[in-house]
Amino acid sequence: MALNRMFRVCPTTGLKFHEPAEALMKANAVAAVVSLLVGGVLALLVLLTRWPAVHLLPADWFYLVLTGHGLDMLVFWIIFFEIAVLYFCSSTLLNCRLATPKMAWLGFWLMVLGALMNNFAVFKGDSSVMFTAYAPMGAHPAFYLGLIVFAVGALIGCFVFLGTLVVGRAEGTYNGSIPLVTFGALTACIIAVFTIAAGAIILIPTFLWSVGLVDHIDSLMYRTVFWAFGHSSQQVNVSAHVAIWYAVAAIVFGAKPLSEKVSRTAFFLYILFLQLASAHHLLVDPGLTSNWKIFNTSYAMYLAVLASMIHGFTVPGAIEVAQREKGYTKGLFEWLRKAPWGNPVFSGMFMSLLGFGFLGGISGVVLGTEQLNLIMHNTFYVPGHFHATVVVGTTLAFMAITYFLIPVLFRRELMFPRLAQWQPYLFGIGMSLFALFMMGAGTLGVPRRHWDMTMAGNLLPHEWPGTAYLMVGLMAISGLVAVVGGAAYLLITVGSVFFGRKIGTPGYARVRVAEGRATAAPAQPVAAAITGHGSAGAVAPGTFVLAMVLLVSFVLYYYVNWKYLAQVWPLK
């Protein structure tokens, strides 16, 4: 039986958009940006309180603001955007209709409701338990219920994504394997299902405890199960932003991965081993054996590290091969010098890759070493690490792809194009320095959770070395630069989406789906690159040199930290 579906084709890229899928992508993207706005304002307040020279907020307000900041940034901003990415990577990249749009809208509104409930509980003033919400600290029931409702909505979005893959196969819109970018999104989806299940295991009993139906929540049990949710949710981000790296390489350069099979294997390693890194949050917990800790944070986790190293090599390597094919063959790095650094889609992605690899990756392996963790646990080093991964890595990659999606998805011209060129540098460099100086302060022992590093008024005050105050001051200044970069992103995106000049493109047309086969989109260069298959080979000497620089940096830094451990804990 023949059916009609509403599709439009972007004349510039050749990408096909299903009308309900496009509406859902827009809705999730807008909700994500609103969450980023709220979380960004709260970030500025946290920063100005952490900075001893300003010390803006009193303790009760600081912990309230820190709780809201963590949840709006780590959960709501990122997951709303990831759901939009899942719909783009399924419906649009596979040229097919979105499965069950009504269920997708139900999932979206549940996510909105959950985010509002959780924020209500936080700003009500009796749920300042921070992102981790460790029992026996208790929050308002709406705090836990909001997270549960949001998770159910996100789970529905994941199932719609999986259903869309089935629709594409059934209606013949793609043959063989799904594109690599969609495979990366599938990896993120699989990890998300595990993450949400882990969240349900711990958050539902905790909600029942908050309303008095459960008498007791064991604190060690809570921490162990929570980090299967809390850390794994960030592994969804890693898979999503790596998929965006591959997408940007294809969009900007028409690049293919050095080896598509190797890249897919690396994504598969994420599914098997990435969540095991959750154990590095538990390395000082007394109820877990050293054998368990060492296995999960070394032998098993290193396979996930290997996967990230593969992606970190093959993405810039693919760009190098594509650039060399265009004639940029002088020396090791002409391909990089001649890259379009004024294009925020590329510059944002490449700084995301460098920041995630050098700052987030190296610091993550160091934190995941049981012995080294002892000198960094619960210090500024920990948020320094995850600002390098989640903010420099994930958020900057999401910002970069936004500059591609505004004209293609929202059909609006980019406002403030000159500011858009500078925005990734303001945010990326500012946040990289912020994370670096925060890790420096943590190495000197500055505590993670205390609202006042000066310990003013305490019966047993502690004097930090002057270098610690210098690190925190430089961290604050760098953070202000990053806040300016984040504000610029919000100004550009909101201005462009709501007030930018409309781009005149063909509207939706009814496309017949006859005999179970949908009409394919035109093979425009961008669509062909991002949905195609194949490998580019491994002639990338410049990328090899960069990889060696990363390896040497890691070895030296790893050695320095062992040396530091020996100095702070001498044997006599």
CSV table of C-alpha atoms in Angstrom, one decimal, residues 273 290 569:
chain,number,residue,atom,x,y,z
A,273,PHE,CA,34.1,-0.9,29.0
A,290,SER,CA,41.3,-3.2,46.2
A,569,TRP,CA,53.7,10.2,51.7
